[in-house]
Amino acid sequence: MEEIQSQSDNYRSSSSSASSPASRVPSSNFFYLRKPGSLRQPISFEDSPEWEDTDVDVRVEEGGDTINVAATPASPCLSKLNSGSLPSPPLPENAVVARKIAGSSVVWKDLTVTIKGKRKYSDKVVKSSSGYALPGTMTVIMGPAKSGKSTLLRAIAGRLHHSAKMYGEVFVNGTKSHLPYGSYGFVERETTLIGSLTVREHLYYSALLQLPGFFCQKKTVVEDAIHAMSLSDYANKLIGGHCYMKGIPNGERRRVSIARELVMRPHILFIDEPLYHLDSVSALLMMVTLKKLASTGFTLIFTIYQSSTEVFGLFDRICLLSNGNTLFFGETLACLQHFSNAGFPCPIMQSPSDHFLRAINTDFDRIIAMCKNWQDDHGDFSSVNMDTAVAIRTLEATYKSSADAAAVETMILKLTEKEGPYLKSKGKASSATRIAVLTWRSLLIMSREWKYYWLRLIICMLLTLCIGTVFSGLGHSLSSVVMRVAAIFAFISFTSLLSIAGAPSLLKEIKIYASEESNGHSGAIVFLLGQLLSSIPFLFLISISSSLVFYFLIGLRDEFSLLMYFVLNFFICLLVNEGLMLLITSLWLHVFWSVLTLVSIHVVMMLSAGYLRIRNALPGPVWTYPISYIAFHTYSIQGLLENEYLGTSFAVGEVRTISGIQALRSAYDISSNSNSKWENLLVLFLMAIAYRILVLLVLHFRVGKNESVLKFCRCNQDTNNPR
């Protein structure tokens, strides 16, 4: 305790001296507490009266669905816009939202979260945290990086990773229960939006996926969400975000991601880092919008790393974390008082959040070590001259023995002593509706994403044209058989290899699926069926256009039934390849490794397809079994050759003829059975189904229950959109 006291005294002295280089600044410069009526005269913490905490009376109306919160302000609070303690920006004009939301009280008591291997010295990511959030207020969880902010937010919302274990209790309206579907919204740190849709389209499709009922009702909900998040000026603009599509600014993109959750009209809204990647102006506009949203009755709980003074003034309550420990919970103004009582008053020229993080972020110890020699020559380096570990222990000990902690316990007891109304699960859209919505949405995306779809179609046509012109004019003699086999092999192999260019678009679809699945808006089967139905028109367009060009340039047999088999064979071959790409991308969840793996697999399949060396002559242990039997190239090429040469004959000399099968023996191994080409087509169809079944399992066990997909998305987004 002597060490703690000496460090605290040292910090108090250094903070005062750092505020004025000429002389010691009096304590009045620690100005963030102001007496009522003296809005411009700064006062010190020491001179402030001992104000009691706000007395909040929670009354649950019997038979109703709301909790009325009657607050009797006995102290000025930074979270109130009219307190005058800090200059707060006015709400935008016409910002009144007529629709009121029945919020819910949320209480977490002695919440502890353990994740094995997450921390170096302890598995406890959050340690015995307690707090509450009330309707119509904004509760912020603040702390340095890796302090447990997001973990605590997920624990309260019931969205922890399956490897995490939670101890403690969470109450909603005084009832210990999980939050049902539709009663809350959760906004991830990274925005998962579809850049080729407008803001209104994106929200409308989200409403169709989430809500049952008629389309006209969902349009009303979408317009309410647009108005609530002040997105009217951007409603008909493309979201964008790609290298070739500028789109809307980051602040508006973040507000769109929040509006997407508002279409469910939830009682509680959780937001992980609402100010992530936002500049100061966008951050202030975001928080004013959220303040306006909270005034309609929402219960807002979100995490934040750092904020400006103006943004800090909009918070109602703050939960301060460091290394999983709760250093304070209460009103924002009381947090400043708490730091002052612990011996760490906030300097006059410093933002409160900066001051908090300076005191509790252990990374500053490295800055102290780096600046030690410089300090010896030039004096103190601002106020960065204290041991943060000591500051953390001091703040934690001060909070546990303070009246603030006792007030939190009293409020938790009040909120949990009587059960309020239960939150009911809201209805979902039917599976058939969601499949139809996903299909139509994907078709709309394909029509606008020229980089991944139309450019791929053009390149495929150019490749087919190149192969067709190289092998054109072969004729129908016996000597043309070997060259036709080479042409068909090149056509199937290279067009399948070229299809790997669509891997980034599949990764985007998986990213969108992971975001929607985490909020219960979609499912693995719904996603796969929607993706399959939407890809069929595009793949059929590629197959029929490329097949017609290739078929007539090479000069294959001029029969309509044979041409239709060629188109159908190539179409199913593309379906198999699409399933393989989905499987690999869902396994890797990374664009580079997915493309590298797909190229390697295609090269191996091409080697064992039976053209470079006849299938019967391949080495048995590996290349014949199993590689040649799992290579879809083998069945596609074999079926096309059987379609072309079964029932044909070639003259050898003047009196002898040989069948097409005999002519092919030296170039490719095919069956003499007249139905063998249909058997090969059936094998391709079964392979297309098998790959999608494997994708279903991967989506269920890896993507649906693993946050690595979000991490991959974050890495790819940072790579594609450098700042």
XYZ file of C-alpha atoms in Angstrom:
723
model
C 0.000 0.000 0.000
C 2.910 2.352 0.643
C 4.112 1.721 -2.904
C 0.659 2.420 -4.287
C 0.317 5.596 -2.237
C 3.718 6.890 -3.306
C 2.995 6.206 -6.969
C -0.371 7.938 -6.678
C 1.154 10.999 -5.034
C 3.887 11.076 -7.651
C 1.334 10.917 -10.454
C -0.825 13.638 -8.880
C 2.229 15.895 -8.672
C 3.455 15.129 -12.182
C -0.005 15.642 -13.671
C -0.228 19.093 -12.147
C 3.250 20.073 -13.223
C 2.660 18.756 -16.704
C -0.328 21.028 -17.140
C 1.810 24.167 -16.845
C 5.496 24.285 -17.726
C 6.039 27.537 -15.841
C 4.675 26.699 -12.458
C 2.468 24.240 -10.633
C -1.075 24.581 -11.892
C -3.635 24.736 -9.112
C -6.062 21.923 -8.767
C -8.795 24.021 -10.332
C -7.453 23.056 -13.741
C -8.913 19.593 -13.353
C -12.137 20.920 -14.692
C -14.401 18.084 -15.688
C -16.582 18.340 -12.585
C -18.679 21.473 -12.525
C -21.115 22.774 -9.982
C -24.641 23.429 -11.157
C -24.932 26.960 -12.438
C -21.191 27.465 -12.972
C -20.807 26.126 -16.493
C -17.654 28.001 -17.396
C -15.699 28.178 -14.155
C -13.521 25.090 -13.707
C -13.383 23.619 -10.229
C -11.241 20.949 -8.680
C -12.182 17.514 -7.558
C -11.109 18.418 -4.061
C -13.444 21.420 -3.955
C -16.443 19.524 -5.317
C -19.257 18.601 -2.959
C -19.930 14.969 -2.257
C -22.792 14.322 -4.680
C -24.797 11.170 -4.296
C -25.421 8.818 -7.171
C -28.521 9.252 -9.272
C -31.453 7.488 -7.710
C -33.119 5.327 -10.338
C -36.483 3.805 -9.578
C -37.422 0.939 -11.870
C -41.123 0.135 -12.020
C -42.450 -2.786 -14.005
C -46.009 -2.265 -15.133
C -48.129 -5.328 -14.696
C -49.535 -6.553 -17.959
C -47.265 -4.240 -19.928
C -44.124 -4.784 -21.949
C -42.003 -1.853 -20.862
C -39.897 -0.848 -17.908
C -40.340 2.731 -16.791
C -37.222 4.348 -15.446
C -37.703 7.343 -13.210
C -34.405 9.134 -12.667
C -33.909 11.779 -9.997
C -30.693 13.568 -10.907
C -28.931 14.611 -7.738
C -25.683 15.352 -9.533
C -24.824 16.827 -12.919
C -23.980 14.074 -15.383
C -21.978 14.216 -18.542
C -24.328 11.741 -20.135
C -27.215 14.228 -20.087
C -27.157 16.580 -23.006
C -28.587 19.463 -21.001
C -26.230 19.245 -18.029
C -23.833 21.815 -19.399
C -20.814 19.957 -18.046
C -19.368 19.573 -21.508
C -20.324 21.237 -24.779
C -22.500 18.641 -26.513
C -23.496 18.909 -30.179
C -27.166 19.568 -30.902
C -29.249 16.796 -32.393
C -29.797 17.093 -36.159
C -32.914 18.806 -37.400
C -35.929 16.591 -38.053
C -34.241 13.893 -36.003
C -37.311 12.954 -33.986
C -38.298 9.335 -34.382
C -42.001 8.959 -33.707
C -41.900 5.213 -33.155
C -41.058 4.310 -29.560
C -39.301 1.075 -28.649
C -40.008 -0.879 -25.474
C -36.490 -1.266 -24.109
C -35.369 -3.835 -21.555
C -33.096 -3.718 -18.555
C -29.982 -5.888 -18.700
C -28.001 -6.942 -15.638
C -24.805 -8.978 -15.472
C -23.626 -10.172 -12.078
C -20.217 -11.660 -11.194
C -19.610 -12.473 -14.853
C -16.429 -14.434 -15.509
C -15.353 -15.740 -18.917
C -12.523 -18.210 -19.439
C -10.964 -19.109 -22.780
C -8.192 -21.669 -22.666
C -4.922 -20.338 -24.057
C -6.300 -16.844 -24.681
C -4.091 -15.110 -22.123
C -0.491 -15.823 -21.252
C -0.845 -15.894 -17.487
C -4.535 -16.652 -16.980
C -7.437 -18.182 -18.885
C -9.812 -15.625 -17.386
C -10.587 -13.034 -20.032
C -13.268 -11.325 -17.923
C -13.113 -11.485 -14.129
C -16.186 -11.036 -11.884
C -17.698 -8.119 -13.777
C -21.012 -6.659 -12.631
C -23.128 -3.911 -14.142
C -26.425 -3.014 -15.730
C -27.981 -1.177 -18.668
C -31.343 0.600 -18.651
C -33.816 1.456 -21.427
C -33.201 4.756 -23.133
C -29.525 4.907 -22.120
C -26.116 4.231 -23.648
C -23.778 1.993 -21.651
C -20.220 1.840 -22.933
C -17.577 -0.792 -22.177
C -14.197 0.923 -22.440
C -10.648 -0.299 -22.100
C -7.359 -0.807 -23.925
C -6.795 -3.530 -26.503
C -7.195 -7.108 -25.235
C -8.872 -5.939 -22.058
C -11.927 -8.175 -22.536
C -14.363 -5.589 -23.944
C -15.693 -7.639 -26.844
C -15.725 -10.817 -24.771
C -17.845 -9.167 -22.085
C -20.207 -7.780 -24.730
C -20.598 -11.219 -26.304
C -21.094 -12.837 -22.917
C -23.950 -10.461 -22.084
C -25.539 -11.080 -25.489
C -25.082 -14.850 -25.213
C -22.841 -15.043 -28.307
C -19.621 -16.447 -26.878
C -17.471 -18.817 -28.888
C -18.084 -22.488 -28.122
C -14.588 -22.772 -26.613
C -15.385 -20.092 -23.997
C -16.967 -20.849 -20.637
C -19.054 -18.308 -18.792
C -19.703 -18.150 -15.069
C -22.118 -15.753 -13.426
C -25.612 -14.555 -14.200
C -27.279 -12.386 -16.843
C -30.771 -11.002 -16.206
C -33.125 -9.454 -18.742
C -36.016 -7.548 -17.162
C -35.160 -9.241 -13.887
C -35.407 -12.728 -15.400
C -32.452 -15.057 -15.793
C -32.818 -16.127 -19.391
C -31.187 -16.088 -22.809
C -32.108 -13.403 -25.292
C -34.547 -14.874 -27.844
C -34.388 -14.298 -31.585
C -35.482 -10.829 -32.614
C -35.319 -9.341 -29.121
C -31.808 -7.996 -29.635
C -29.467 -6.922 -32.388
C -25.718 -7.488 -32.493
C -23.424 -5.456 -34.752
C -19.960 -6.873 -35.342
C -16.829 -4.749 -35.402
C -16.341 -5.299 -39.123
C -19.111 -4.219 -41.451
C -20.276 -7.073 -43.670
C -22.137 -5.298 -46.440
C -22.853 -6.009 -50.104
C -21.192 -3.252 -52.074
C -23.147 -3.775 -55.298
C -26.484 -2.993 -53.597
C -27.863 0.381 -52.611
C -28.491 1.156 -48.949
C -32.260 0.751 -49.361
C -31.875 -2.518 -51.301
C -29.501 -3.947 -48.724
C -31.854 -3.172 -45.843
C -34.880 -4.396 -47.786
C -33.307 -7.782 -48.524
C -32.243 -8.014 -44.876
C -35.841 -7.370 -43.836
C -37.082 -10.049 -46.229
C -34.646 -12.546 -44.687
C -35.488 -11.661 -41.098
C -39.177 -10.843 -40.919
C -42.341 -12.734 -41.755
C -45.350 -10.954 -43.174
C -46.167 -8.904 -46.243
C -43.725 -6.979 -48.404
C -45.437 -3.626 -47.801
C -44.938 -3.986 -44.049
C -41.241 -4.647 -44.552
C -40.868 -1.531 -46.671
C -42.209 0.504 -43.761
C -39.707 -1.105 -41.406
C -36.850 -0.341 -43.808
C -37.848 3.312 -44.111
C -38.016 3.576 -40.316
C -34.480 2.135 -40.021
C -33.168 4.537 -42.680
C -34.721 7.489 -40.861
C -33.509 6.318 -37.446
C -29.879 6.158 -38.612
C -30.066 9.413 -40.657
C -29.360 7.635 -43.957
C -31.976 9.351 -46.113
C -29.357 11.149 -48.220
C -27.589 7.857 -49.017
C -30.605 5.546 -49.368
C -30.346 5.215 -53.164
C -26.548 5.150 -53.402
C -24.479 2.014 -53.881
C -22.720 0.900 -50.707
C -19.517 0.163 -52.637
C -16.241 -0.420 -50.880
C -14.434 -2.203 -53.725
C -11.347 -0.983 -55.530
C -13.479 -0.070 -58.570
C -16.590 1.137 -56.697
C -16.136 4.093 -54.357
C -19.494 3.931 -52.616
C -20.533 5.672 -49.406
C -18.108 6.856 -46.675
C -17.047 4.625 -43.788
C -19.270 6.413 -41.275
C -22.364 5.772 -43.378
C -21.319 2.158 -43.976
C -21.136 1.682 -40.219
C -24.586 3.188 -39.793
C -25.964 0.859 -42.484
C -24.685 -2.144 -40.533
C -26.545 -0.848 -37.463
C -29.696 -0.100 -39.467
C -29.650 -3.702 -40.705
C -30.239 -4.857 -37.122
C -32.921 -2.227 -36.534
C -35.280 -3.777 -39.077
C -36.110 -6.402 -36.434
C -37.057 -3.589 -34.019
C -35.117 -5.171 -31.170
C -35.368 -4.153 -27.514
C -31.595 -4.254 -26.944
C -28.801 -3.314 -29.324
C -25.207 -4.529 -28.867
C -22.497 -2.851 -30.953
C -18.858 -3.892 -31.005
C -16.729 -0.779 -31.631
C -19.245 1.546 -33.348
C -16.410 4.052 -33.983
C -14.099 1.507 -35.619
C -12.091 3.129 -38.455
C -14.029 6.411 -38.187
C -12.560 9.898 -38.122
C -13.489 12.382 -35.401
C -16.360 13.986 -37.332
C -17.869 10.653 -38.382
C -17.454 9.356 -34.830
C -19.307 12.343 -33.362
C -22.097 12.016 -35.927
C -22.366 8.302 -35.158
C -22.669 8.865 -31.414
C -25.224 11.669 -31.825
C -27.257 9.303 -33.999
C -27.007 6.568 -31.370
C -27.972 9.055 -28.662
C -31.038 9.954 -30.683
C -31.756 6.242 -31.136
C -31.469 5.606 -27.396
C -33.938 8.401 -26.725
C -36.626 6.322 -28.469
C -36.332 3.627 -25.798
C -33.563 1.335 -27.019
C -31.152 -0.205 -24.539
C -27.716 0.390 -26.084
C -24.602 -1.462 -24.955
C -21.399 -1.093 -26.940
C -17.646 -1.253 -26.665
C -15.251 1.539 -27.438
C -11.490 1.906 -27.358
C -11.098 5.665 -27.326
C -13.244 8.739 -27.841
C -13.041 12.493 -28.057
C -14.243 14.773 -25.278
C -17.486 15.555 -27.127
C -18.235 11.862 -27.693
C -17.402 11.059 -24.077
C -19.980 13.607 -22.973
C -22.768 11.618 -24.662
C -22.282 8.424 -22.640
C -24.640 7.588 -19.796
C -22.653 4.882 -18.024
C -19.194 3.470 -18.430
C -17.700 0.089 -17.601
C -13.912 0.417 -17.478
C -11.894 -2.774 -18.045
C -8.203 -3.604 -17.933
C -6.895 -7.163 -18.333
C -10.385 -8.425 -17.622
C -10.715 -6.569 -14.311
C -13.519 -4.066 -13.761
C -11.903 -0.838 -12.573
C -15.131 1.138 -12.513
C -18.808 0.968 -13.390
C -21.148 3.908 -13.109
C -21.961 7.281 -14.613
C -19.307 8.953 -16.723
C -18.966 11.910 -14.383
C -18.526 9.598 -11.417
C -15.704 7.857 -13.279
C -13.739 11.099 -13.369
C -14.423 11.521 -9.660
C -13.234 7.950 -9.103
C -9.896 8.621 -10.823
C -9.465 11.769 -8.798
C -10.155 9.933 -5.549
C -7.600 7.300 -6.509
C -4.985 10.004 -7.038
C -5.132 10.311 -10.830
C -7.093 13.490 -11.687
C -7.609 14.304 -15.345
C -5.454 17.211 -16.610
C -7.254 20.178 -18.118
C -5.943 19.728 -21.658
C -6.546 15.984 -21.887
C -9.556 14.009 -23.066
C -11.105 11.841 -20.345
C -10.862 8.661 -22.405
C -7.209 9.391 -23.217
C -6.556 9.913 -19.526
C -8.272 6.637 -18.588
C -6.340 4.627 -21.155
C -3.078 6.297 -20.177
C -3.545 5.166 -16.599
C -4.601 1.550 -17.285
C -2.836 0.581 -20.518
C 0.286 -1.440 -19.696
C 1.738 -0.695 -23.145
C 2.683 2.745 -21.837
C 5.370 1.117 -19.689
C 7.371 0.514 -22.869
C 6.998 4.168 -23.798
C 8.341 5.123 -20.379
C 11.381 2.897 -20.905
C 11.991 4.335 -24.377
C 11.721 7.927 -23.157
C 13.687 7.496 -19.946
C 16.965 8.901 -21.278
C 15.150 11.704 -23.064
C 13.346 12.610 -19.823
C 16.624 12.861 -17.939
C 17.832 15.536 -20.344
C 14.615 17.441 -20.976
C 12.543 16.891 -17.872
C 9.384 14.883 -17.541
C 7.745 13.574 -20.669
C 4.248 14.891 -19.927
C 2.682 12.718 -17.234
C 3.936 9.400 -18.562
C 6.089 8.545 -15.582
C 4.080 6.044 -13.554
C 3.814 2.285 -13.329
C 0.501 1.323 -14.928
C 0.351 -1.929 -12.969
C 0.337 0.105 -9.768
C -2.321 2.423 -11.182
C -4.524 -0.548 -12.100
C -4.218 -2.045 -8.618
C -4.954 1.332 -7.065
C -8.044 1.957 -9.193
C -9.363 -1.563 -8.641
C -8.875 -1.387 -4.884
C -10.410 2.079 -4.713
C -13.455 0.998 -6.707
C -14.144 -2.137 -4.643
C -14.228 -0.092 -1.452
C -16.101 2.894 -2.929
C -19.713 3.944 -2.731
C -19.934 3.476 -6.522
C -19.520 -0.299 -6.221
C -22.096 -0.393 -3.421
C -24.511 1.646 -5.556
C -24.098 -0.841 -8.421
C -24.896 -3.751 -6.116
C -27.976 -1.927 -4.826
C -29.195 -1.206 -8.341
C -28.599 -4.810 -9.430
C -30.634 -5.979 -6.457
C -33.472 -3.625 -7.407
C -33.471 -4.748 -11.036
C -33.452 -8.463 -10.193
C -35.727 -8.648 -7.171
C -38.877 -8.621 -9.303
C -39.338 -10.333 -12.641
C -40.506 -8.156 -15.496
C -42.096 -9.107 -18.803
C -40.494 -11.957 -20.719
C -39.053 -11.161 -24.112
C -40.724 -13.287 -26.746
C -39.045 -14.667 -29.828
C -40.178 -12.983 -33.010
C -41.244 -14.951 -36.028
C -38.862 -15.754 -38.856
C -39.346 -15.762 -42.584
C -40.004 -19.225 -43.979
C -37.164 -21.243 -45.488
C -38.757 -21.055 -48.943
C -38.955 -17.268 -48.680
C -35.333 -16.964 -47.587
C -34.161 -19.230 -50.418
C -36.084 -17.125 -52.927
C -34.693 -13.894 -51.443
C -31.099 -15.155 -51.476
C -31.494 -16.380 -55.058
C -32.898 -13.108 -56.319
C -30.342 -11.076 -54.378
C -27.471 -13.128 -55.773
C -28.793 -12.716 -59.311
C -28.910 -8.959 -58.787
C -25.349 -8.986 -57.439
C -24.149 -11.035 -60.427
C -25.702 -8.571 -62.839
C -23.688 -5.733 -61.254
C -20.412 -7.440 -60.329
C -18.740 -7.268 -63.744
C -15.312 -7.996 -62.295
C -16.143 -11.477 -61.008
C -18.925 -12.542 -63.381
C -19.137 -10.729 -66.702
C -15.378 -10.396 -67.068
C -15.074 -14.101 -66.301
C -17.624 -14.839 -69.048
C -15.721 -12.690 -71.554
C -12.373 -14.313 -70.744
C -13.913 -17.770 -70.998
C -15.286 -16.900 -74.435
C -11.881 -15.594 -75.519
C -10.172 -18.773 -74.294
C -12.705 -20.937 -76.140
C -12.174 -18.878 -79.271
C -8.411 -19.376 -78.991
C -8.704 -23.149 -78.552
C -11.264 -23.387 -81.359
C -9.137 -21.465 -83.864
C -5.992 -23.441 -82.967
C -7.751 -26.770 -83.614
C -10.043 -25.627 -86.467
C -10.134 -27.362 -89.858
C -9.312 -30.860 -88.575
C -11.696 -32.676 -90.902
C -13.123 -36.136 -90.141
C -10.329 -38.462 -91.185
C -8.682 -41.046 -88.968
C -5.703 -38.753 -88.440
C -7.939 -36.068 -86.871
C -8.962 -38.283 -83.939
C -5.872 -37.598 -81.832
C -6.108 -33.846 -82.407
C -9.798 -33.803 -81.451
C -8.980 -35.574 -78.179
C -6.361 -32.886 -77.496
C -8.859 -30.121 -78.281
C -11.530 -31.527 -75.938
C -8.948 -32.063 -73.187
C -7.707 -28.464 -73.542
C -11.262 -27.105 -73.567
C -12.410 -28.912 -70.395
C -9.143 -28.483 -68.484
C -8.414 -24.829 -69.223
C -11.983 -23.537 -68.823
C -12.222 -25.344 -65.463
C -8.883 -23.881 -64.446
C -10.040 -20.429 -65.512
C -13.114 -20.726 -63.281
C -10.852 -20.356 -60.248
C -11.027 -16.611 -60.961
C -14.440 -16.734 -59.277
C -12.969 -17.786 -55.914
C -12.943 -14.227 -54.475
C -16.657 -13.851 -55.187
C -17.352 -17.155 -53.396
C -15.349 -15.919 -50.415
C -17.535 -12.816 -50.331
C -20.648 -14.981 -50.318
C -19.272 -17.056 -47.429
C -18.465 -13.856 -45.557
C -22.027 -12.608 -45.987
C -23.379 -16.023 -44.964
C -21.269 -16.045 -41.784
C -22.568 -12.613 -40.798
C -26.200 -13.468 -41.480
C -25.956 -16.903 -39.893
C -24.490 -15.495 -36.679
C -27.624 -13.359 -36.279
C -29.989 -16.176 -37.232
C -30.967 -14.643 -40.571
C -29.767 -17.538 -42.696
C -28.674 -21.169 -42.511
C -26.295 -23.523 -44.267
C -28.974 -25.317 -46.311
C -30.717 -22.060 -47.203
C -27.418 -20.508 -48.262
C -26.365 -23.483 -50.397
C -29.714 -23.755 -52.171
C -29.825 -20.021 -52.808
C -26.251 -20.020 -54.084
C -26.929 -23.026 -56.328
C -30.103 -21.619 -57.847
C -28.504 -18.231 -58.488
C -25.367 -19.730 -60.056
C -27.258 -22.011 -62.462
C -28.249 -19.229 -64.950
C -24.723 -17.805 -64.996
C -23.027 -21.195 -65.407
C -25.536 -22.195 -68.076
C -24.809 -18.964 -69.950
C -21.083 -19.784 -69.886
C -21.666 -23.402 -70.916
C -23.978 -22.739 -73.854
C -22.003 -19.792 -75.265
C -18.626 -21.525 -74.959
C -19.949 -24.880 -76.190
C -21.484 -23.394 -79.334
C -18.267 -21.590 -80.254
C -16.081 -24.630 -79.585
C -18.438 -27.190 -81.155
C -18.642 -25.539 -84.546
C -15.042 -24.300 -84.739
C -13.720 -27.823 -84.076
C -16.231 -29.328 -86.482
C -17.825 -31.983 -84.278
C -20.725 -34.107 -85.554
C -23.580 -31.960 -86.795
C -26.473 -33.440 -84.816
C -28.706 -31.510 -82.420
C -28.909 -34.271 -79.785
C -25.107 -34.565 -79.690
C -24.784 -30.787 -79.350
C -27.259 -30.738 -76.421
C -25.309 -33.518 -74.677
C -22.106 -31.520 -75.135
C -23.723 -28.430 -73.535
C -25.217 -30.483 -70.677
C -21.925 -32.269 -69.992
C -19.967 -29.022 -69.838
C -22.652 -27.374 -67.674
C -22.564 -30.154 -65.052
C -18.751 -30.078 -65.222
C -18.904 -26.377 -64.245
C -21.330 -27.234 -61.424
C -18.862 -29.806 -60.079
C -16.039 -27.304 -60.310
C -18.154 -24.680 -58.502
C -18.807 -27.158 -55.690
C -15.095 -27.919 -55.418
C -14.309 -24.204 -55.226
C -16.926 -23.712 -52.500
C -15.438 -26.590 -50.513
C -11.853 -25.337 -50.686
C -12.716 -21.698 -49.976
C -14.880 -22.624 -46.990
C -12.021 -24.738 -45.624
C -9.269 -22.131 -46.042
C -11.289 -18.921 -45.676
C -8.407 -17.091 -47.306
C -8.186 -16.026 -50.923
C -4.476 -16.776 -51.486
C -4.458 -20.264 -50.014
C -7.769 -21.111 -51.666
C -6.525 -20.173 -55.136
C -3.200 -21.944 -54.591
C -4.935 -25.134 -53.431
C -7.438 -25.064 -56.293
C -4.718 -24.621 -58.912
C -2.754 -27.512 -57.424
C -5.823 -29.774 -57.383
C -6.675 -28.942 -60.983
C -3.138 -29.651 -62.166
C -3.150 -33.048 -60.445
C -6.564 -33.872 -61.943
C -5.379 -32.854 -65.400
C -2.356 -35.171 -65.082
C -4.591 -38.136 -64.225
C -7.425 -37.342 -66.651
C -6.237 -39.980 -69.147
C -4.908 -37.785 -71.942
C -1.248 -37.233 -71.080
C -1.104 -40.951 -70.363
C -3.884 -43.447 -70.981
C -5.783 -44.216 -67.825
C -5.051 -47.968 -67.881
C -1.329 -47.252 -68.107
C -1.193 -44.945 -65.069
C 0.652 -46.216 -61.949
C -1.915 -48.080 -59.850
C -1.414 -47.132 -56.190
C -1.904 -43.345 -56.405
C -2.607 -42.050 -59.880
C -5.191 -44.632 -60.908
C -6.639 -45.240 -57.449
C -7.916 -42.847 -56.244
C -6.858 -39.722 -58.193
C -8.120 -40.680 -61.667
C -11.456 -41.745 -60.172
C -12.056 -38.500 -58.257
C -10.940 -36.219 -61.126
C -14.070 -34.832 -62.752
C -12.020 -34.136 -65.904
C -11.883 -37.887 -66.540
C -15.662 -38.389 -66.708
C -16.332 -35.180 -68.621
C -13.738 -35.849 -71.334
C -14.671 -39.521 -71.561
C -18.367 -38.688 -71.950
C -17.691 -36.089 -74.673
C -15.489 -38.503 -76.639
C -18.083 -41.272 -76.364
C -20.712 -38.770 -77.519
C -18.610 -37.997 -80.586
C -17.221 -41.419 -81.605
C -19.684 -44.097 -80.501
C -21.381 -45.459 -83.610
C -18.815 -44.011 -86.011
C -16.307 -45.782 -88.236
C -13.205 -44.866 -90.210
C -11.900 -46.343 -93.451
C -8.451 -47.913 -93.403
C -7.348 -48.425 -96.921
C -9.933 -49.418 -99.526
C -11.564 -52.475 -97.966
C -11.142 -52.214 -94.182
C -12.927 -50.021 -91.632
C -12.465 -49.607 -87.870
C -14.890 -48.276 -85.276
C -14.453 -44.987 -83.503
C -13.620 -46.821 -80.261
C -10.776 -48.654 -81.983
C -9.527 -45.399 -83.463
C -9.416 -43.890 -79.965
C -7.512 -46.700 -78.267
C -4.129 -45.137 -78.834
C -5.297 -41.713 -77.612
C -7.938 -42.275 -74.914
C -9.645 -45.128 -73.107
C -13.441 -45.147 -73.492
C -16.143 -47.771 -73.061
C -17.938 -49.530 -75.905
C -21.249 -49.492 -74.012
C -23.799 -47.293 -75.761
C -25.024 -45.968 -72.405
C -21.593 -45.200 -70.998
C -21.802 -41.475 -71.840
C -24.932 -41.190 -69.689
C -23.204 -43.098 -66.905
C -20.374 -40.550 -66.996
C -22.949 -37.750 -66.873
C -24.573 -39.391 -63.837
C -21.193 -39.627 -62.088
C -20.622 -35.905 -62.684
C -24.062 -35.106 -61.275
C -23.403 -37.189 -58.153
C -20.038 -35.462 -57.711
C -21.759 -32.060 -57.848
C -24.142 -33.188 -55.086
C -21.345 -34.783 -53.017
C -19.227 -31.612 -53.048
C -22.156 -29.541 -51.815
C -22.888 -32.018 -49.044
C -19.278 -31.640 -47.928
C -19.650 -27.851 -48.114
C -22.769 -28.128 -45.940
C -20.796 -29.979 -43.272
C -17.929 -27.489 -43.415
C -20.282 -24.508 -43.144
C -22.010 -26.082 -40.166
C -18.963 -27.167 -38.189
C -16.314 -24.648 -39.242
C -17.778 -21.414 -40.582
C -21.003 -21.322 -38.588
C -19.248 -21.924 -35.258
C -15.891 -20.316 -35.875
C -14.889 -16.651 -35.787
C -11.942 -17.294 -38.111
C -14.159 -16.417 -41.067
C -14.553 -12.908 -39.637
C -10.817 -12.671 -39.026
C -10.154 -13.721 -42.623
C -12.614 -11.119 -43.832
C -10.879 -8.459 -41.777
C -7.474 -9.398 -43.199
C -8.750 -9.425 -46.780
C -10.597 -6.137 -46.353
C -7.509 -4.444 -44.921
C -5.450 -5.862 -47.793
C -7.861 -4.830 -50.530
C -8.645 -1.422 -49.020
C -5.421 0.010 -47.610
C -5.844 3.148 -45.579
